Amino acid sequence: MPTTPRRWVLRERTSAAHSAVDAAIGAFGDLTGYTAYLQSIAAFRQPLERQLAAFAFPPDLEGWRPTAVGAAISADLVDLGVPPASRPAGDLALRGDGLFGALYVLEGSALGARLLFERAKTLGLSSEFGARHLALLSRSIEGWRGFLDRLEAAEPFDIDQAVETSVAVFARARAAFEGSLHG
Ligand code: HEM
């Protein structure tokens, strides 16, 4: 019997959370707005990437690792003369297939990053100045496809646990963009 691919279940069950993040990010129509976005994406993404870099990945993710843009975010902050976030958030609770849920949010954000990169370019930013992390993310579509293959193939798989963690990660992103993420 055909079943709905896990990716579509995750997309459906996190779409409200994604919309809330979109709304929290706003338009960043000028450099001041972009700078605020950059500080928030740093507060959201850097602690999670650090946590994942030290994580023991399961065999289901053999040969694949998430796209790391933390260093590029730091370089973007330096380009724009912005101090790094001062209070990094604590570790995310990651149990079992929650790892897939967290990775879904981080890797899937490559899709939206293509739009954000176009927007950043209208502000005079580029892959070499200020929008390095967006350039990297928007080029990581192969990483996203590789992730989706492994997401659909993992067995056994607890979709509810994955969704729960995806929602938690989106909530962190929202908190970061609303300026209230802390450890
Ligand atoms: C204002 C900022 C954002 C905009 C305008 C935006 C826009 C989009 C768009 C248009 C897509 C679908 C692209 C496609 O189907 O080809 C998408 C997908 C996605 N975005 Fe965003 N995004 C934003 C921020 C974020 C952030 C900060 C995150 C993570 C915290 C995120 C996570 C995701 C995920 C996981 C998907 C994949 C959904 C799926 O197709 O399964 N997005 N985004």
mmCIF file of C-alpha atoms and ligand atoms in Angstrom:
data_model
loop_
_atom_site.group_PDB
_atom_site.id
_atom_site.type_symbol
_atom_site.label_atom_id
_atom_site.label_comp_id
_atom_site.label_asym_id
_atom_site.label_seq_id
_atom_site.Cartn_x
_atom_site.Cartn_y
_atom_site.Cartn_z
ATOM 1 C CA MET A 1 0.000 0.000 0.000
ATOM 2 C CA PRO A 2 1.468 3.374 -0.950
ATOM 3 C CA THR A 3 2.340 5.619 1.963
ATOM 4 C CA THR A 4 2.933 9.362 2.039
ATOM 5 C CA PRO A 5 6.654 10.101 1.819
ATOM 6 C CA ARG A 6 8.055 11.232 5.165
ATOM 7 C CA ARG A 7 9.246 14.497 3.654
ATOM 8 C CA TRP A 8 5.660 15.488 2.806
ATOM 9 C CA VAL A 9 4.429 14.501 6.271
ATOM 10 C CA LEU A 10 7.144 16.698 7.798
ATOM 11 C CA ARG A 11 6.346 19.527 5.419
ATOM 12 C CA GLU A 12 2.624 19.356 6.163
ATOM 13 C CA ARG A 13 3.035 19.093 9.922
ATOM 14 C CA THR A 14 5.554 21.943 10.132
ATOM 15 C CA SER A 15 4.008 24.353 7.634
ATOM 16 C CA ALA A 16 2.435 26.552 10.338
ATOM 17 C CA ALA A 17 5.789 26.661 12.159
ATOM 18 C CA HIS A 18 7.545 27.626 8.896
ATOM 19 C CA SER A 19 5.027 30.414 8.272
ATOM 20 C CA ALA A 20 5.634 31.742 11.791
ATOM 21 C CA VAL A 21 9.387 31.886 11.063
ATOM 22 C CA ASP A 22 8.766 33.671 7.741
ATOM 23 C CA ALA A 23 6.660 36.239 9.555
ATOM 24 C CA ALA A 24 9.275 36.684 12.295
ATOM 25 C CA ILE A 25 12.060 37.223 9.729
ATOM 26 C CA GLY A 26 10.134 39.875 7.854
ATOM 27 C CA ALA A 27 11.362 41.469 4.671
ATOM 28 C CA PHE A 28 14.937 42.673 5.445
ATOM 29 C CA GLY A 29 14.545 45.401 2.870
ATOM 30 C CA ASP A 30 17.662 47.320 3.925
ATOM 31 C CA LEU A 31 21.069 46.648 5.485
ATOM 32 C CA THR A 32 19.834 47.322 9.005
ATOM 33 C CA GLY A 33 17.141 44.685 8.573
ATOM 34 C CA TYR A 34 19.649 42.271 7.015
ATOM 35 C CA THR A 35 22.038 42.771 9.938
ATOM 36 C CA ALA A 36 19.288 41.910 12.414
ATOM 37 C CA TYR A 37 18.504 38.805 10.337
ATOM 38 C CA LEU A 38 22.193 37.811 10.384
ATOM 39 C CA GLN A 39 22.466 38.085 14.163
ATOM 40 C CA SER A 40 19.346 35.955 14.547
ATOM 41 C CA ILE A 41 20.436 33.285 12.090
ATOM 42 C CA ALA A 42 23.778 33.126 13.964
ATOM 43 C CA ALA A 43 21.994 32.706 17.320
ATOM 44 C CA PHE A 44 19.771 29.991 15.838
ATOM 45 C CA ARG A 45 22.133 28.059 13.643
ATOM 46 C CA GLN A 46 25.615 28.177 15.142
ATOM 47 C CA PRO A 47 24.846 26.373 18.432
ATOM 48 C CA LEU A 48 22.877 23.685 16.554
ATOM 49 C CA GLU A 49 25.654 23.162 14.027
ATOM 50 C CA ARG A 50 28.195 22.879 16.854
ATOM 51 C CA GLN A 51 26.011 20.330 18.613
ATOM 52 C CA LEU A 52 25.580 18.294 15.411
ATOM 53 C CA ALA A 53 29.297 18.398 14.584
ATOM 54 C CA ALA A 54 29.958 16.484 17.814
ATOM 55 C CA PHE A 55 27.022 14.095 17.358
ATOM 56 C CA ALA A 56 27.431 10.356 16.729
ATOM 57 C CA PHE A 57 25.483 9.883 13.478
ATOM 58 C CA PRO A 58 23.559 6.619 13.005
ATOM 59 C CA PRO A 59 24.281 4.150 10.164
ATOM 60 C CA ASP A 60 21.118 5.386 8.356
ATOM 61 C CA LEU A 61 23.026 8.617 7.651
ATOM 62 C CA GLU A 62 26.218 6.886 6.524
ATOM 63 C CA GLY A 63 28.123 8.918 3.934
ATOM 64 C CA TRP A 64 26.090 12.087 4.503
ATOM 65 C CA ARG A 65 26.706 15.077 6.752
ATOM 66 C CA PRO A 66 24.726 18.298 7.165
ATOM 67 C CA THR A 67 25.732 21.481 5.381
ATOM 68 C CA ALA A 68 27.730 23.611 7.814
ATOM 69 C CA VAL A 69 27.455 27.365 7.309
ATOM 70 C CA GLY A 70 28.409 28.509 10.817
ATOM 71 C CA ALA A 71 31.863 29.728 9.765
ATOM 72 C CA ALA A 72 30.372 31.575 6.772
ATOM 73 C CA ILE A 73 27.871 33.256 9.108
ATOM 74 C CA SER A 74 30.780 34.414 11.290
ATOM 75 C CA ALA A 75 32.547 35.822 8.218
ATOM 76 C CA ASP A 76 29.329 37.616 7.160
ATOM 77 C CA LEU A 77 29.104 39.171 10.635
ATOM 78 C CA VAL A 78 32.704 40.386 10.326
ATOM 79 C CA ASP A 79 32.010 41.804 6.823
ATOM 80 C CA LEU A 80 29.183 43.896 8.210
ATOM 81 C CA GLY A 81 30.990 44.846 11.423
ATOM 82 C CA VAL A 82 28.458 43.089 13.642
ATOM 83 C CA PRO A 83 29.488 41.534 16.974
ATOM 84 C CA PRO A 84 28.739 37.795 17.357
ATOM 85 C CA ALA A 85 25.808 36.632 19.498
ATOM 86 C CA SER A 86 26.751 36.875 23.150
ATOM 87 C CA ARG A 87 24.467 34.273 24.732
ATOM 88 C CA PRO A 88 24.488 31.029 22.771
ATOM 89 C CA ALA A 89 21.453 28.772 23.233
ATOM 90 C CA GLY A 90 21.819 25.471 25.073
ATOM 91 C CA ASP A 91 21.807 22.071 23.367
ATOM 92 C CA LEU A 92 18.643 20.801 21.736
ATOM 93 C CA ALA A 93 17.188 17.594 23.198
ATOM 94 C CA LEU A 94 17.883 15.046 20.449
ATOM 95 C CA ARG A 95 16.482 11.564 20.826
ATOM 96 C CA GLY A 96 16.251 8.824 18.202
ATOM 97 C CA ASP A 97 14.616 9.974 14.971
ATOM 98 C CA GLY A 98 14.449 13.499 16.335
ATOM 99 C CA LEU A 99 17.842 13.825 14.625
ATOM 100 C CA PHE A 100 16.114 13.475 11.224
ATOM 101 C CA GLY A 101 13.579 16.102 12.265
ATOM 102 C CA ALA A 102 16.305 18.590 13.194
ATOM 103 C CA LEU A 103 18.217 17.895 9.975
ATOM 104 C CA TYR A 104 15.047 18.310 7.923
ATOM 105 C CA VAL A 105 14.711 21.887 9.164
ATOM 106 C CA LEU A 106 18.385 22.811 8.765
ATOM 107 C CA GLU A 107 18.852 21.254 5.314
ATOM 108 C CA GLY A 108 15.407 22.219 4.024
ATOM 109 C CA SER A 109 16.175 25.844 4.742
ATOM 110 C CA ALA A 110 18.408 25.644 1.632
ATOM 111 C CA LEU A 111 15.200 25.923 -0.426
ATOM 112 C CA GLY A 112 14.194 29.239 1.125
ATOM 113 C CA ALA A 113 17.831 30.426 1.137
ATOM 114 C CA ARG A 114 17.717 30.772 -2.634
ATOM 115 C CA LEU A 115 15.062 33.467 -2.270
ATOM 116 C CA LEU A 116 16.887 35.135 0.606
ATOM 117 C CA PHE A 117 20.145 35.180 -1.397
ATOM 118 C CA GLU A 118 18.382 36.962 -4.274
ATOM 119 C CA ARG A 119 17.030 39.498 -1.783
ATOM 120 C CA ALA A 120 20.478 39.975 -0.186
ATOM 121 C CA LYS A 121 22.014 40.621 -3.618
ATOM 122 C CA THR A 122 19.664 43.577 -4.118
ATOM 123 C CA LEU A 123 21.306 45.063 -0.981
ATOM 124 C CA GLY A 124 24.763 44.783 -2.606
ATOM 125 C CA LEU A 125 25.749 41.613 -0.735
ATOM 126 C CA SER A 126 27.309 38.540 -2.356
ATOM 127 C CA SER A 127 28.929 35.138 -1.921
ATOM 128 C CA GLU A 128 32.092 37.030 -0.970
ATOM 129 C CA PHE A 129 30.657 39.731 1.220
ATOM 130 C CA GLY A 130 27.919 39.602 3.810
ATOM 131 C CA ALA A 131 25.828 36.817 2.257
ATOM 132 C CA ARG A 132 28.391 33.999 2.173
ATOM 133 C CA HIS A 133 26.187 31.660 4.221
ATOM 134 C CA LEU A 134 23.208 32.205 1.896
ATOM 135 C CA ALA A 135 25.363 31.438 -1.142
ATOM 136 C CA LEU A 136 26.550 28.200 0.471
ATOM 137 C CA LEU A 137 23.073 27.164 1.562
ATOM 138 C CA SER A 138 21.524 27.857 -1.801
ATOM 139 C CA ARG A 139 24.203 25.676 -3.415
ATOM 140 C CA SER A 140 23.525 22.768 -1.047
ATOM 141 C CA ILE A 141 20.585 21.265 -2.923
ATOM 142 C CA GLU A 142 22.576 18.046 -3.516
ATOM 143 C CA GLY A 143 22.962 17.742 0.247
ATOM 144 C CA TRP A 144 19.195 18.160 0.628
ATOM 145 C CA ARG A 145 18.507 15.441 -1.972
ATOM 146 C CA GLY A 146 20.974 13.106 -0.278
ATOM 147 C CA PHE A 147 19.228 13.756 3.004
ATOM 148 C CA LEU A 148 15.777 13.047 1.548
ATOM 149 C CA ASP A 149 16.959 9.669 0.185
ATOM 150 C CA ARG A 150 18.172 8.686 3.647
ATOM 151 C CA LEU A 151 15.074 10.077 5.361
ATOM 152 C CA GLU A 152 12.812 7.867 3.236
ATOM 153 C CA ALA A 153 15.050 4.791 3.611
ATOM 154 C CA ALA A 154 15.703 4.796 7.388
ATOM 155 C CA GLU A 155 14.170 1.790 9.199
ATOM 156 C CA PRO A 156 12.584 1.592 11.670
ATOM 157 C CA PHE A 157 11.402 5.189 11.753
ATOM 158 C CA ASP A 158 9.371 7.144 14.291
ATOM 159 C CA ILE A 159 7.740 9.945 12.293
ATOM 160 C CA ASP A 160 6.102 11.481 15.366
ATOM 161 C CA GLN A 161 9.453 11.892 17.072
ATOM 162 C CA ALA A 162 10.905 13.458 13.917
ATOM 163 C CA VAL A 163 7.974 15.897 13.617
ATOM 164 C CA GLU A 164 8.222 16.818 17.303
ATOM 165 C CA THR A 165 11.879 17.767 16.952
ATOM 166 C CA SER A 166 11.286 19.631 13.663
ATOM 167 C CA VAL A 167 8.649 21.727 15.402
ATOM 168 C CA ALA A 168 11.063 22.368 18.296
ATOM 169 C CA VAL A 169 13.783 23.498 15.875
ATOM 170 C CA PHE A 170 11.394 25.803 14.023
ATOM 171 C CA ALA A 171 10.364 27.213 17.419
ATOM 172 C CA ARG A 172 14.021 27.993 18.152
ATOM 173 C CA ALA A 173 14.338 29.762 14.821
ATOM 174 C CA ARG A 174 11.236 31.787 15.564
ATOM 175 C CA ALA A 175 12.550 32.685 19.039
ATOM 176 C CA ALA A 176 15.868 33.761 17.499
ATOM 177 C CA PHE A 177 14.142 36.034 14.976
ATOM 178 C CA GLU A 178 11.927 37.441 17.679
ATOM 179 C CA GLY A 179 15.045 38.135 19.749
ATOM 180 C CA SER A 180 14.159 35.803 22.594
ATOM 181 C CA LEU A 181 16.388 32.749 22.029
ATOM 182 C CA HIS A 182 18.741 32.004 24.873
ATOM 183 C CA GLY A 183 20.159 29.018 26.718
HETATM 184 C C1 HEM B 1 11.806 34.684 5.257
HETATM 185 C C2 HEM B 1 12.556 33.593 5.256
HETATM 186 C C3 HEM B 1 12.181 32.346 4.498
HETATM 187 C C4 HEM B 1 11.515 32.225 3.321
HETATM 188 C C5 HEM B 1 10.964 33.319 2.438
HETATM 189 C C6 HEM B 1 11.420 30.814 3.043
HETATM 190 C C7 HEM B 1 10.842 30.283 1.928
HETATM 191 C C8 HEM B 1 10.790 28.964 1.608
HETATM 192 C C9 HEM B 1 10.282 28.417 0.375
HETATM 193 C C10 HEM B 1 9.715 29.237 -0.771
HETATM 194 C C11 HEM B 1 10.394 27.084 0.450
HETATM 195 C C12 HEM B 1 9.938 26.069 -0.582
HETATM 196 C C13 HEM B 1 10.871 26.040 -1.752
HETATM 197 C C14 HEM B 1 10.566 24.946 -2.714
HETATM 198 O O1 HEM B 1 9.615 24.153 -2.524
HETATM 199 O O2 HEM B 1 11.339 24.848 -3.684
HETATM 200 C C15 HEM B 1 10.984 26.768 1.721
HETATM 201 C C16 HEM B 1 11.251 25.514 2.152
HETATM 202 C C17 HEM B 1 11.741 25.212 3.418
HETATM 203 N N1 HEM B 1 12.177 26.106 4.366
HETATM 204 FE FE1 HEM B 1 12.004 28.102 4.253
HETATM 205 N N2 HEM B 1 12.006 30.099 4.049
HETATM 206 C C18 HEM B 1 12.494 30.999 4.958
HETATM 207 C C19 HEM B 1 13.186 30.720 6.111
HETATM 208 C C20 HEM B 1 13.396 29.453 6.598
HETATM 209 C C21 HEM B 1 14.117 29.158 7.820
HETATM 210 C C22 HEM B 1 14.811 30.185 8.727
HETATM 211 C C23 HEM B 1 14.064 27.815 7.975
HETATM 212 C C24 HEM B 1 14.623 26.970 9.074
HETATM 213 C C25 HEM B 1 14.608 27.332 10.335
HETATM 214 C C26 HEM B 1 13.337 27.266 6.847
HETATM 215 C C27 HEM B 1 13.071 25.937 6.630
HETATM 216 C C28 HEM B 1 12.549 25.403 5.481
HETATM 217 C C29 HEM B 1 12.345 23.991 5.244
HETATM 218 C C30 HEM B 1 12.633 22.850 6.205
HETATM 219 C C31 HEM B 1 11.855 23.867 3.958
HETATM 220 C C32 HEM B 1 11.547 22.567 3.215
HETATM 221 C C33 HEM B 1 10.091 22.257 3.152
HETATM 222 C C34 HEM B 1 9.878 21.072 2.234
HETATM 223 O O3 HEM B 1 9.741 21.299 1.038
HETATM 224 O O4 HEM B 1 9.886 19.924 2.706
HETATM 225 N N3 HEM B 1 12.950 28.291 6.044
HETATM 226 N N4 HEM B 1 11.216 27.917 2.414
#
